[in-house]
Tab-separated table of C-alpha atoms and ligand atoms in Angstrom:
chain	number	residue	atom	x	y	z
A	65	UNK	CA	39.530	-142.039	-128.093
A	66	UNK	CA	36.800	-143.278	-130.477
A	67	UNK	CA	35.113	-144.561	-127.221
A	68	UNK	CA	35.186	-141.102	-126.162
A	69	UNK	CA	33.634	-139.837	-129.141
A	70	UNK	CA	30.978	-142.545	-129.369
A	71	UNK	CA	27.876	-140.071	-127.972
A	72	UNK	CA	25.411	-141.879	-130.276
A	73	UNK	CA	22.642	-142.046	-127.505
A	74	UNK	CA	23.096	-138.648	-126.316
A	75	UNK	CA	22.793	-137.109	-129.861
A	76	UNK	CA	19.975	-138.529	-129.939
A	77	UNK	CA	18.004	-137.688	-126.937
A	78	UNK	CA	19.929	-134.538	-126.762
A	79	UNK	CA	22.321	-133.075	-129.458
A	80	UNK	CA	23.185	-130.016	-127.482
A	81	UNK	CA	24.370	-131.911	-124.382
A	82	UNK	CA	26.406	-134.195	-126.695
A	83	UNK	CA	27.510	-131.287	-128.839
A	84	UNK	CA	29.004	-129.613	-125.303
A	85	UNK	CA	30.998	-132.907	-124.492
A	86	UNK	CA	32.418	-133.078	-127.740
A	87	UNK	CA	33.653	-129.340	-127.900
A	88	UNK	CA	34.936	-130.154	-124.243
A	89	UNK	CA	36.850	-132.921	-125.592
A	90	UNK	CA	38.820	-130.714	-128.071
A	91	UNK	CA	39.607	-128.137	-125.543
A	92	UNK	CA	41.246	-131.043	-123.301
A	93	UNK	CA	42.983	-132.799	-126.415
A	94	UNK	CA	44.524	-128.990	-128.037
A	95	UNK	CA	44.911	-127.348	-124.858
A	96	UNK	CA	47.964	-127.553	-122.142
A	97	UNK	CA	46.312	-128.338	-118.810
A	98	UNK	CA	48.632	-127.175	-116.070
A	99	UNK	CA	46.054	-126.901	-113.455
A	100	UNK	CA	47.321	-128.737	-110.532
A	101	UNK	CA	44.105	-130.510	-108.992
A	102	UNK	CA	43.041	-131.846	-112.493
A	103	UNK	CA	44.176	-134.906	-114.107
A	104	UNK	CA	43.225	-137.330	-116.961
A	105	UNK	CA	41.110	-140.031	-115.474
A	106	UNK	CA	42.212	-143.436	-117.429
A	107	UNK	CA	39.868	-144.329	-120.032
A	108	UNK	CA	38.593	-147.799	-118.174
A	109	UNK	CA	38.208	-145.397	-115.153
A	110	UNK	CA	35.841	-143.218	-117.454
A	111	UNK	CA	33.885	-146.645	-118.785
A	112	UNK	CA	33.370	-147.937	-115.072
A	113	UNK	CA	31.425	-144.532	-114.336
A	114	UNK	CA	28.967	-145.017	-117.917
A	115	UNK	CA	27.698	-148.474	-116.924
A	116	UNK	CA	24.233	-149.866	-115.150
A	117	UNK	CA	26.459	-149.430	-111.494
A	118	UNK	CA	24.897	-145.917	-111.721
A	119	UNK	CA	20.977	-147.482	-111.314
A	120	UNK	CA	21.598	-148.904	-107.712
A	121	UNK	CA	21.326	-148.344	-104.386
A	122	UNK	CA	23.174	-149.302	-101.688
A	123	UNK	CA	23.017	-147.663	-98.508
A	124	UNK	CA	24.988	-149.217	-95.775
A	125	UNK	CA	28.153	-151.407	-96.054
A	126	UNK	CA	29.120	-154.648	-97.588
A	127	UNK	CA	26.522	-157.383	-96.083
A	128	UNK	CA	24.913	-154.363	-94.352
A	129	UNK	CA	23.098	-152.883	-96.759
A	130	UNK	CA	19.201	-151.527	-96.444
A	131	UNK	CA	18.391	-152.689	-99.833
A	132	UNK	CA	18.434	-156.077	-101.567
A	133	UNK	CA	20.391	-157.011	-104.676
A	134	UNK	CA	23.725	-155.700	-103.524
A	135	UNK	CA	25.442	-158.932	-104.190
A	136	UNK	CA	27.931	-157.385	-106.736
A	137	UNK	CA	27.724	-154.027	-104.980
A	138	UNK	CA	29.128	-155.750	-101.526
A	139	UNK	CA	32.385	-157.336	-103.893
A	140	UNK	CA	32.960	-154.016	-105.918
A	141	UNK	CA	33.207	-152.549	-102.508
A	142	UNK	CA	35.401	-154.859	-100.798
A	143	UNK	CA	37.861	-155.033	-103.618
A	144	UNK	CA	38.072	-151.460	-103.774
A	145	UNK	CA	38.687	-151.063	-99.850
A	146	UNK	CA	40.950	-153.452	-99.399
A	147	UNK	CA	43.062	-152.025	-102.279
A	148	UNK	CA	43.112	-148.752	-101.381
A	149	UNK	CA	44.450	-150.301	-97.991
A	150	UNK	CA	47.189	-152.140	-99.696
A	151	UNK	CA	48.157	-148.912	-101.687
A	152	UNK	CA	48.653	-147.159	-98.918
A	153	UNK	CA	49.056	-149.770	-96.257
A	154	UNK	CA	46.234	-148.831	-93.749
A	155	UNK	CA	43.714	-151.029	-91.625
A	156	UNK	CA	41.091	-149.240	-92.366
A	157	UNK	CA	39.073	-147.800	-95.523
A	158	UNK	CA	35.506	-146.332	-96.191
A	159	UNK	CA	35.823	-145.644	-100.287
A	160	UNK	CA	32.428	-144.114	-99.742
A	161	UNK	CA	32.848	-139.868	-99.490
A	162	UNK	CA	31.836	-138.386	-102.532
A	163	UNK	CA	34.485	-135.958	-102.576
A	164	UNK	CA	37.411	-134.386	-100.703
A	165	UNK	CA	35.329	-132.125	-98.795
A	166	UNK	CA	32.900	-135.087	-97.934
A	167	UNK	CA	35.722	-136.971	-96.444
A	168	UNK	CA	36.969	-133.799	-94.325
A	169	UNK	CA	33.361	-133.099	-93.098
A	170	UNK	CA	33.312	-137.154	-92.223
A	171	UNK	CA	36.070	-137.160	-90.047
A	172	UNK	CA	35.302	-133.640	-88.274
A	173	UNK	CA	32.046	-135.413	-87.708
A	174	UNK	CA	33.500	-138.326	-86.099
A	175	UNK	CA	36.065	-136.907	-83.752
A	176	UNK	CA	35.103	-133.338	-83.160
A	177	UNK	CA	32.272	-131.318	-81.183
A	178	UNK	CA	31.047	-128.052	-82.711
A	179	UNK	CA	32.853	-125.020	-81.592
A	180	UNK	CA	36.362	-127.370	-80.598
A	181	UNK	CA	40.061	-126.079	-81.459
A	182	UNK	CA	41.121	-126.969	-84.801
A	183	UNK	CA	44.881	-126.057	-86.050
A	184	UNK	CA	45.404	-125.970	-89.917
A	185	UNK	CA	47.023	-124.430	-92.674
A	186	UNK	CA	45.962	-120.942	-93.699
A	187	UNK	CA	44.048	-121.045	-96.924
A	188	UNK	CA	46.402	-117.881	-97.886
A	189	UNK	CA	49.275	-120.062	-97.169
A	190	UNK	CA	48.459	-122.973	-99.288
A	191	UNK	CA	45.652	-124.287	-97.170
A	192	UNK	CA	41.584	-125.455	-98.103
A	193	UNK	CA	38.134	-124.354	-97.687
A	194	UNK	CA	37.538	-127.008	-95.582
A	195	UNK	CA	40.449	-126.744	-93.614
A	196	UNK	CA	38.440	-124.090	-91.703
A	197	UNK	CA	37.924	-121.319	-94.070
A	198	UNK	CA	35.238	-118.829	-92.461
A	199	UNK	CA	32.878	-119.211	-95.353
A	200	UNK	CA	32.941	-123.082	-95.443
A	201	UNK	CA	31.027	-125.228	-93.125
A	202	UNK	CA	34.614	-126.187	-91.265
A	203	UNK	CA	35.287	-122.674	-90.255
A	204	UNK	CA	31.340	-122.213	-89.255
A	205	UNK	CA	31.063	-124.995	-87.320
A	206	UNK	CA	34.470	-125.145	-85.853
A	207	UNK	CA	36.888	-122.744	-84.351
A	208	UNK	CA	39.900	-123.258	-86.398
A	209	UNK	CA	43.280	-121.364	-86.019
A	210	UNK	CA	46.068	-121.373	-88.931
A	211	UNK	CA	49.638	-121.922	-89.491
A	212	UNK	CA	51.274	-120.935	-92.195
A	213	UNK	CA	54.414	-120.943	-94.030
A	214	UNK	CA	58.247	-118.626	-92.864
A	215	UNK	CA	57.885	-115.327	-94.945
A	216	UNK	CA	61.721	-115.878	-95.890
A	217	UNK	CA	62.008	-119.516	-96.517
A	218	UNK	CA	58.109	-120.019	-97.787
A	219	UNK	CA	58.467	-123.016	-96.001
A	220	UNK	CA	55.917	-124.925	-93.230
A	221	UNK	CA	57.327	-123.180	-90.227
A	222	UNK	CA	57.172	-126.361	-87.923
A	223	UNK	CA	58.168	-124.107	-84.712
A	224	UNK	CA	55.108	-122.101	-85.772
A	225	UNK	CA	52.803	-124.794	-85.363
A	226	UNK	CA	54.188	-126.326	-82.190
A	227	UNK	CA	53.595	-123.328	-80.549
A	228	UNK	CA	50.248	-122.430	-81.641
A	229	UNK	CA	49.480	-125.970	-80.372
A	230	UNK	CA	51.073	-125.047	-77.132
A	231	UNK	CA	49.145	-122.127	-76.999
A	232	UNK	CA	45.414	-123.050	-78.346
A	233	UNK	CA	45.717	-127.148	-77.082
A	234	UNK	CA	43.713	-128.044	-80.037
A	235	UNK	CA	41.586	-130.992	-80.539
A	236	UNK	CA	42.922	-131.805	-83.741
A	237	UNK	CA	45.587	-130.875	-86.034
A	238	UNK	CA	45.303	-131.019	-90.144
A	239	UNK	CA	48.233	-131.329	-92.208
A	240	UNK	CA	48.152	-131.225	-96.328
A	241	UNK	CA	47.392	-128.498	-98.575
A	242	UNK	CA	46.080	-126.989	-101.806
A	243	UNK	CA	48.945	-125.150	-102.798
A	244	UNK	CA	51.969	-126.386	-101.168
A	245	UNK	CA	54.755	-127.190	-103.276
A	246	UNK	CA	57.106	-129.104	-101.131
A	247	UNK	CA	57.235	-132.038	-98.974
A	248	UNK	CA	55.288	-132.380	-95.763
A	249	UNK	CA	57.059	-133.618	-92.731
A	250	UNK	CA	54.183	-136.080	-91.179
A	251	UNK	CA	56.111	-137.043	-88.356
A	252	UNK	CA	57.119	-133.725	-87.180
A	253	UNK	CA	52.831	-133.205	-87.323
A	254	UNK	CA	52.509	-136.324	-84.910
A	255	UNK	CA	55.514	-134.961	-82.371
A	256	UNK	CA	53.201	-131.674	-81.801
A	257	UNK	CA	50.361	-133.492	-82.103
A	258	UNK	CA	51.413	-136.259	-79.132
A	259	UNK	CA	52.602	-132.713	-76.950
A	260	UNK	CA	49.145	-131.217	-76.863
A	261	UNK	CA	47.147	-134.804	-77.110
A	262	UNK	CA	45.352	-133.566	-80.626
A	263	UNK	CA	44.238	-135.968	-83.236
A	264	UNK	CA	46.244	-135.367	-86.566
A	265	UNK	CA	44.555	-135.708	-89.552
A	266	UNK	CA	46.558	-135.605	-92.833
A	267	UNK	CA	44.023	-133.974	-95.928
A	268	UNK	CA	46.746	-135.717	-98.737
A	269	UNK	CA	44.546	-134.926	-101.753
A	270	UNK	CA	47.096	-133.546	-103.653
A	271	UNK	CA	49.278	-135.593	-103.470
A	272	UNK	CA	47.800	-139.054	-103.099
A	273	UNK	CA	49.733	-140.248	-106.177
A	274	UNK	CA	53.087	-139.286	-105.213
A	275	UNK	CA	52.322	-140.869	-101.511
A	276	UNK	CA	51.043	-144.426	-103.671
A	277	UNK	CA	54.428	-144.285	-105.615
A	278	UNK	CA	56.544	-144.200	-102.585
A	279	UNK	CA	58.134	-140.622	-103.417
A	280	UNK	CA	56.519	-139.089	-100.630
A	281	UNK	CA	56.648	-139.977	-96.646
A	282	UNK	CA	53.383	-141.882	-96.244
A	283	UNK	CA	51.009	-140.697	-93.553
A	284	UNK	CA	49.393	-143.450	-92.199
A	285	UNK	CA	51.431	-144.671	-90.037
A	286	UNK	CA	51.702	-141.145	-88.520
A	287	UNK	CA	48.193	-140.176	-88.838
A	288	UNK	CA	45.164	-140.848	-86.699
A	289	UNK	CA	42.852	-139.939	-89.900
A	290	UNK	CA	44.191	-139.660	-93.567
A	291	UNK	CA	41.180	-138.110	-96.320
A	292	UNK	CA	42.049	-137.475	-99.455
A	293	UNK	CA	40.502	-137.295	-103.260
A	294	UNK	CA	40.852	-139.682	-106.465
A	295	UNK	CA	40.634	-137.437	-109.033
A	296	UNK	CA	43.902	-135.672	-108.713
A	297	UNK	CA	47.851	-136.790	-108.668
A	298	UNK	CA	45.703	-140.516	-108.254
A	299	UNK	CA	44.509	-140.026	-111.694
A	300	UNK	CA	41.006	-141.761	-110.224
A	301	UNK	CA	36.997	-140.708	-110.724
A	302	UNK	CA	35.874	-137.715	-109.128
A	303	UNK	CA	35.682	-138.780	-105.335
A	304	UNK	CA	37.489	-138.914	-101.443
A	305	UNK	CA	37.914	-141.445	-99.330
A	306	UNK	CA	39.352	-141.985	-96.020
A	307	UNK	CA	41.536	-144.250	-93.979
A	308	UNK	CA	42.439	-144.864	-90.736
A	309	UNK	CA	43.876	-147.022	-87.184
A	310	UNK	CA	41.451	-149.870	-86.803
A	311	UNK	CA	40.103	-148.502	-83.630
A	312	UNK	CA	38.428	-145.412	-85.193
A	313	UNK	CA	36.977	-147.576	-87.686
A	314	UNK	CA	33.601	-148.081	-86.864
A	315	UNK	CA	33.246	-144.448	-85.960
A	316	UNK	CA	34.496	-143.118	-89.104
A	317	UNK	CA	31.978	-145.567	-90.841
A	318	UNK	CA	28.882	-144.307	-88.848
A	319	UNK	CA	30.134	-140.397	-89.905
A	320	UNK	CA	29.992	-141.317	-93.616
A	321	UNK	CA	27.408	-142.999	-93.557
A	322	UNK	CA	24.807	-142.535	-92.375
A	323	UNK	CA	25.674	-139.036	-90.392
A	324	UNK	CA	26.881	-137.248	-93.849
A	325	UNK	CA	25.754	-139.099	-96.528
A	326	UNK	CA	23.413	-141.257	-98.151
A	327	UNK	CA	23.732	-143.481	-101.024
A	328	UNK	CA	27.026	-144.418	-102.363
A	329	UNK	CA	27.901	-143.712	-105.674
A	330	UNK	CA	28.774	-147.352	-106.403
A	331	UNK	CA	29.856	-146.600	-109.936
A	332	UNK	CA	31.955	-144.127	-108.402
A	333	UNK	CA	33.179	-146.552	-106.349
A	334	UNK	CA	33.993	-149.229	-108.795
A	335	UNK	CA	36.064	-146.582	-110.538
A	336	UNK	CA	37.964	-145.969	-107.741
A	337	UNK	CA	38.217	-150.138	-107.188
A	338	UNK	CA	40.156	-149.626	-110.534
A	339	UNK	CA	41.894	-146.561	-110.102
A	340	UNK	CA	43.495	-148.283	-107.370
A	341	UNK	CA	44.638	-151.565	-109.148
A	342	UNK	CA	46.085	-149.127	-111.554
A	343	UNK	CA	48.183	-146.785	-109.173
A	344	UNK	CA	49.980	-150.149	-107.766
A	345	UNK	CA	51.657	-150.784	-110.932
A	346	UNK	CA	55.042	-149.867	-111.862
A	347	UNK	CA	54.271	-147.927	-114.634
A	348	UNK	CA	52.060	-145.541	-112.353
A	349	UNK	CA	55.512	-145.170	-110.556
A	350	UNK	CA	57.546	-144.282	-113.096
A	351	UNK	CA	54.430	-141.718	-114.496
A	352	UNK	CA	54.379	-140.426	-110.734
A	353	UNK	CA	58.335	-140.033	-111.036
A	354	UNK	CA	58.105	-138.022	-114.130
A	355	UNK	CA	55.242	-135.339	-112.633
A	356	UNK	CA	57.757	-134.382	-110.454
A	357	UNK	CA	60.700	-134.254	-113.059
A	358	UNK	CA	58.312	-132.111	-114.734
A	359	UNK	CA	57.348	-129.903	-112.534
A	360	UNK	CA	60.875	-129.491	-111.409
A	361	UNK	CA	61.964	-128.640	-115.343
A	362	UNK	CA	59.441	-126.308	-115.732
A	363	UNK	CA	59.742	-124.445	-112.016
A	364	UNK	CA	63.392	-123.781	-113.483
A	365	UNK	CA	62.687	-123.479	-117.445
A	366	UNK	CA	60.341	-119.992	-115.611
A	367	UNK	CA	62.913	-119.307	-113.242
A	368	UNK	CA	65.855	-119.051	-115.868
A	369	UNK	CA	63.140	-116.706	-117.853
A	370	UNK	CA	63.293	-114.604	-114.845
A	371	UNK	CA	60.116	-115.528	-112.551
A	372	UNK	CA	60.438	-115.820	-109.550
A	373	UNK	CA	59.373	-119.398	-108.005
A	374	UNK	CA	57.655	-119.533	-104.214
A	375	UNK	CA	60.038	-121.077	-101.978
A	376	UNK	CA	62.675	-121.494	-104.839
A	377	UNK	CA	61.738	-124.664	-106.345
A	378	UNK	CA	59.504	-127.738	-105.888
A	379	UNK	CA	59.349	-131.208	-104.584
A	380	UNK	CA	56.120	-132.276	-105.708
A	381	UNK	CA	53.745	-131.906	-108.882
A	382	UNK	CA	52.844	-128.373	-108.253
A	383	UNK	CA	54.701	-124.767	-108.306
A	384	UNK	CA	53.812	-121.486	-107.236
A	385	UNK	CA	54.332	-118.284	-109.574
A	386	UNK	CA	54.980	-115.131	-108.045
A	387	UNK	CA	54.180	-112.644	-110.605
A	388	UNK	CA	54.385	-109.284	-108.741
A	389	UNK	CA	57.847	-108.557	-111.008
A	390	UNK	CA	55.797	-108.802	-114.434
A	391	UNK	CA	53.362	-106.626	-112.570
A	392	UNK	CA	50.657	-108.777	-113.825
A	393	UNK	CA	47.611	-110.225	-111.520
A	394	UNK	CA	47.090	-113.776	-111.159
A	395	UNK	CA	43.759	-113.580	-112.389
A	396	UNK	CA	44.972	-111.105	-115.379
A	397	UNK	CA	47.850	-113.983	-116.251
A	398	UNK	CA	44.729	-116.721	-116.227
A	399	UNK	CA	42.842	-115.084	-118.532
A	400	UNK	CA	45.553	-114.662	-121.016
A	401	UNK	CA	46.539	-118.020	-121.331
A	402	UNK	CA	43.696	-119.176	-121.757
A	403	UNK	CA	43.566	-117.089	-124.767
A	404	UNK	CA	46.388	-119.558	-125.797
A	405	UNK	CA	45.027	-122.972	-124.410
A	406	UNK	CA	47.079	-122.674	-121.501
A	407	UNK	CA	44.937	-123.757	-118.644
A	408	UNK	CA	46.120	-122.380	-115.151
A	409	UNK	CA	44.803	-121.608	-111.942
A	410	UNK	CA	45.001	-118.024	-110.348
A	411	UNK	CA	46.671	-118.230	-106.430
A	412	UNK	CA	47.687	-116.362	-103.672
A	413	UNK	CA	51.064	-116.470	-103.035
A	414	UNK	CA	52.075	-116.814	-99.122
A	415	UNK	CA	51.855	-113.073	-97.994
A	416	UNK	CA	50.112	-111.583	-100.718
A	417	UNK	CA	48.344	-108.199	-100.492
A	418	UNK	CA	45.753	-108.578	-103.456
A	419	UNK	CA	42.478	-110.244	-102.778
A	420	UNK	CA	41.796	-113.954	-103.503
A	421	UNK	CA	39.936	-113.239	-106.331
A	422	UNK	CA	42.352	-110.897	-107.969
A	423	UNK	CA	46.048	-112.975	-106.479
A	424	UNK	CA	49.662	-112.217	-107.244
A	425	UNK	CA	50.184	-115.527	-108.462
A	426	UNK	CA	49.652	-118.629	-110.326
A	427	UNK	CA	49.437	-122.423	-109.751
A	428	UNK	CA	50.899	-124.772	-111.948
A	429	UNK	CA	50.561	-128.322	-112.122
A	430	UNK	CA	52.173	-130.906	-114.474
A	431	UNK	CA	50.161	-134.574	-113.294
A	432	UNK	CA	48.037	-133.441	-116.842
A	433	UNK	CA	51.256	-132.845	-119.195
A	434	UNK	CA	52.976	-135.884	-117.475
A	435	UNK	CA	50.128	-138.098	-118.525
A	436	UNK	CA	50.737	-137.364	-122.138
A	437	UNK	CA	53.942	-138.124	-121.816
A	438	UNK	CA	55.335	-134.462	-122.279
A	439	UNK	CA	58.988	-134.826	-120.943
A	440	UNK	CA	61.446	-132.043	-119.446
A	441	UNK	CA	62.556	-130.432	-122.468
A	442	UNK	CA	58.754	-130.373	-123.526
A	443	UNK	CA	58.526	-128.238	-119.590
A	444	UNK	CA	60.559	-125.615	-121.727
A	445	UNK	CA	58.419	-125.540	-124.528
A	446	UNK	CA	55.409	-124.455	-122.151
A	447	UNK	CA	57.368	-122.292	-120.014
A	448	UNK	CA	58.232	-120.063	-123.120
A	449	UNK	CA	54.478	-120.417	-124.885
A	450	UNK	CA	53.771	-118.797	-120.738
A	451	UNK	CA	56.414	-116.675	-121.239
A	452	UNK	CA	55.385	-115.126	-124.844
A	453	UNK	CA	51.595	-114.887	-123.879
A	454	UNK	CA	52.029	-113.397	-120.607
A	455	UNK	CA	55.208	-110.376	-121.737
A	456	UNK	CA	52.421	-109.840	-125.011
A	457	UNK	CA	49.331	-109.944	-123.355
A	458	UNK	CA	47.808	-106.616	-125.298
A	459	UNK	CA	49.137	-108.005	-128.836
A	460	UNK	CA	45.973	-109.670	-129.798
A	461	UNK	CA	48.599	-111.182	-132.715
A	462	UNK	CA	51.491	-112.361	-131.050
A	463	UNK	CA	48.158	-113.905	-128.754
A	464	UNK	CA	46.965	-115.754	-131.738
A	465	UNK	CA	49.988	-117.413	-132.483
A	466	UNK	CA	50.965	-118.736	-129.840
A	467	UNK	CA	47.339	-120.425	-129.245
A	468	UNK	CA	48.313	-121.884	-133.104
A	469	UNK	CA	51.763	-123.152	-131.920
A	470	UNK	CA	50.029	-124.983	-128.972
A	471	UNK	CA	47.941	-126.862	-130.501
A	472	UNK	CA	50.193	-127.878	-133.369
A	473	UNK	CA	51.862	-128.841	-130.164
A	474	UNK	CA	49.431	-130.947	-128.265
A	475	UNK	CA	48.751	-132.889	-131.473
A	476	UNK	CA	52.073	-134.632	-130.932
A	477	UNK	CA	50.533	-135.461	-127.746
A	478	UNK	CA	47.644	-137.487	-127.338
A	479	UNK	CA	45.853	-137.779	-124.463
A	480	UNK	CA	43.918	-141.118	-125.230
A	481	UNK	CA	45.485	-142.915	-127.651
A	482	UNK	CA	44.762	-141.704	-131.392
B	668	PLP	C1	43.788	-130.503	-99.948
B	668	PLP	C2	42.402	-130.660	-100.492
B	668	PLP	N1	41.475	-131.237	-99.722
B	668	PLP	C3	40.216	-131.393	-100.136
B	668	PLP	C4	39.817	-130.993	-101.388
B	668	PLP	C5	38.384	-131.109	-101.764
B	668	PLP	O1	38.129	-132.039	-102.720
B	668	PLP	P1	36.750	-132.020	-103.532
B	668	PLP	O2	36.837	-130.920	-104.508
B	668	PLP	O3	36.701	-133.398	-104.126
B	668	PLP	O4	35.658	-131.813	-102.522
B	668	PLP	C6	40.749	-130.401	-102.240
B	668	PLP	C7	40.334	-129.972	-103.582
B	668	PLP	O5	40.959	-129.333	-104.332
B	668	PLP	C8	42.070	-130.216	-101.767
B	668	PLP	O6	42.991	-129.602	-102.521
């Protein structure tokens, strides 16, 4: 932690930059993060990023590079592919996207023409921007059509997607989510997929981590294309990367780079390199093991208090609040808990009538509270600081105190050691 706080420099050269970071560092440290993209990078993962990688450049790939002095660049690179490939057990890597979205906008690149057929999952359902929402470049440039979930079960409705592959013969169908809280069936994806001769590509940003730990079915061996991000159940550096059959490889390579981006963010990179080596140990297994024990104890520490819980439960890190009973917003609920510290994330729930902006509901994500080694009967703690700020939202008072109680409560908690 006091290499977190060490901002000499910055004071320095600028004291209201450094001033920023520091107040940022006490809303992480007294707050409860439930925000289910977001995690706490590891503190080596942080130092990689602050170091002299950040001064290079090195277009191209290991030994291919269009500028000299990559020596150190071309091993950082290696290591971190073949890691990730060993994580995940692929036989191919690029470790170069910047983020999520890069890697999506990669592999569209790669294996699609503008205006083909794309089937995904509808952003109301659970789905992402750049699975082909109409104001990202995916839905501009491509002419997507979306699944969704059953309206009784809340679940993937498989027989759904089959058929809208049937009917639209797509060129390629994306599997993975934003907001999905149960387990994806990958080879049910690649059964449809092989009926209509589509690509599948499996977006597993979210869940990355569990997939690493074994508690999830792995894609790759299903998956023509699998993208995902670092920064979130991986507990990585901001960034995507992508994997993928051998044969696609050079391909996938030439859509990174140099048909969407540039330079690579080589400190990035290294982070990553060590993100990885980190997520292969057993104790990243047993953290992985406890998101979802959390998530589970808090889905039914809200459900016993009378919320109601999309599709009943949860099998990953993540659940979905349906607060139409409370007669609350989504967006109404996030702004009062973060009167309290409680960080949350407004969402539509599958069906909703309100606007995205305004939502019925609200995601919640435990990879954060995991990491600080909050525990299940810590789940009901939270649930009832929720529960309290959300029933009292007008009582300024009641407000007050339980923003007091939480962070008397995270200081049993550290985030980075002291
Ligand atoms: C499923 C999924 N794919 C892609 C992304 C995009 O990642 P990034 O924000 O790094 O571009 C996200 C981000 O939340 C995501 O949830």
């Amino acid at each position: 932690m006091s290499f977190l706080r060490k901002l000499d420099l910055v004071e320095k050269v600028d004291p209201e930059i450094a001033e920023l970071i520091l107040k940022e560092l006490d809303r992480q440290v007294y707050g409860i993060n439930l925000i289910a993209s977001e995690n706490y990078a590891d503190e080596a993962v942080i130092q990689v990023q602050a170091t002299v990688l950040t001064n290079k450049y090195a277009e191209g790939y290991p030994s291919r590079r269009y500028y000299s002095g990559c020596e150190m660049y071309d091993q950082i690179e290696r290591i971190a592919v073949e890691r990730v490939k060993q994580l995940f057990n692929a036989e191919h890597a690029n470790v170069q996207p910047h983020s999520g979205s890069q890697a999506n906008l990669a592999v569209y690149l790669a294996f699609l023409k503008p205006g083909d057929t794309v089937l995904a999952m509808d952003l109301a359902h659970g789905g992402h921007l750049t699975h082909g929402s109409s104001i990202n470049f995916s839905g501009i440039l491509y002419r997507f059509i979306h699944y969704g979930v059953d309206r009784s079960t809340e679940l993937i409705d498989y027989d759904q997607v089959e058929k809208l592959a049937l009917e639209y013969k797509p060129r390629m169908i994306v599997a993975g989510a934003s907001a999905y809280p149960r387990e994806i069936d990958f080879k049910r994806f690649r059964e449809i997929c092989d009926k209509v001769g589509a690509y599948l590509m499996v977006d597993m940003a979210h869940i990355a981590g569990l997939i690493a730990a074994g508690l999830h079915m792995n894609p790759v061996p299903y998956a023509d294309f699998v993208t995902s991000t670092t920064q979130k159940t991986l507990k990585g550096p901001r960034g995507g990367f992508i994997l993928c059959r051998r044969e696609y490889a050079e391909a996938m390579d030439r859509a990174v780079f140099p048909g969407t981006q540039s330079g690579p963010l080589m400190h990035i990179i290294a982070a990553k390199a060590v993100a990885f080596k980190l997520a292969s140990t057993e104790e990243f297994r047993e953290y992985q093991r406890l998101i979802v024990r959390d998530a589970r104890a808090l889905a039914s520490s809200l459900d016993s208090r009378g919320y109601r819980i999309v599709s009943g439960g949860t099998d990953n890190h993540l659940l979905l609040v349906d607060l139409k009973r409370l007669g609350v917003s989504g967006r109404n609920a996030q702004d009062v808990l973060e009167k309290t510290r409680i960080y949350v994330n407004k969402n539509l729930v599958p069906y909703d009538e309100k606007p995205p902006y305004i939502t019925s509901g609200i995601r919640l994500g435990t990879s954060c509270v995991a990491a600080r080694s909050m525990k299940e009967s810590e789940m009901d703690t939270i649930a009832r600081f929720i529960d309290t700020s959300l029933k009292n939202r007008r009582d300024s008072t009641i407000l007050k105190k339980v923003e007091e109680e939480v962070i008397e409560f995270c200081k049993s908690f550290p985030i980075y050691g002291d």
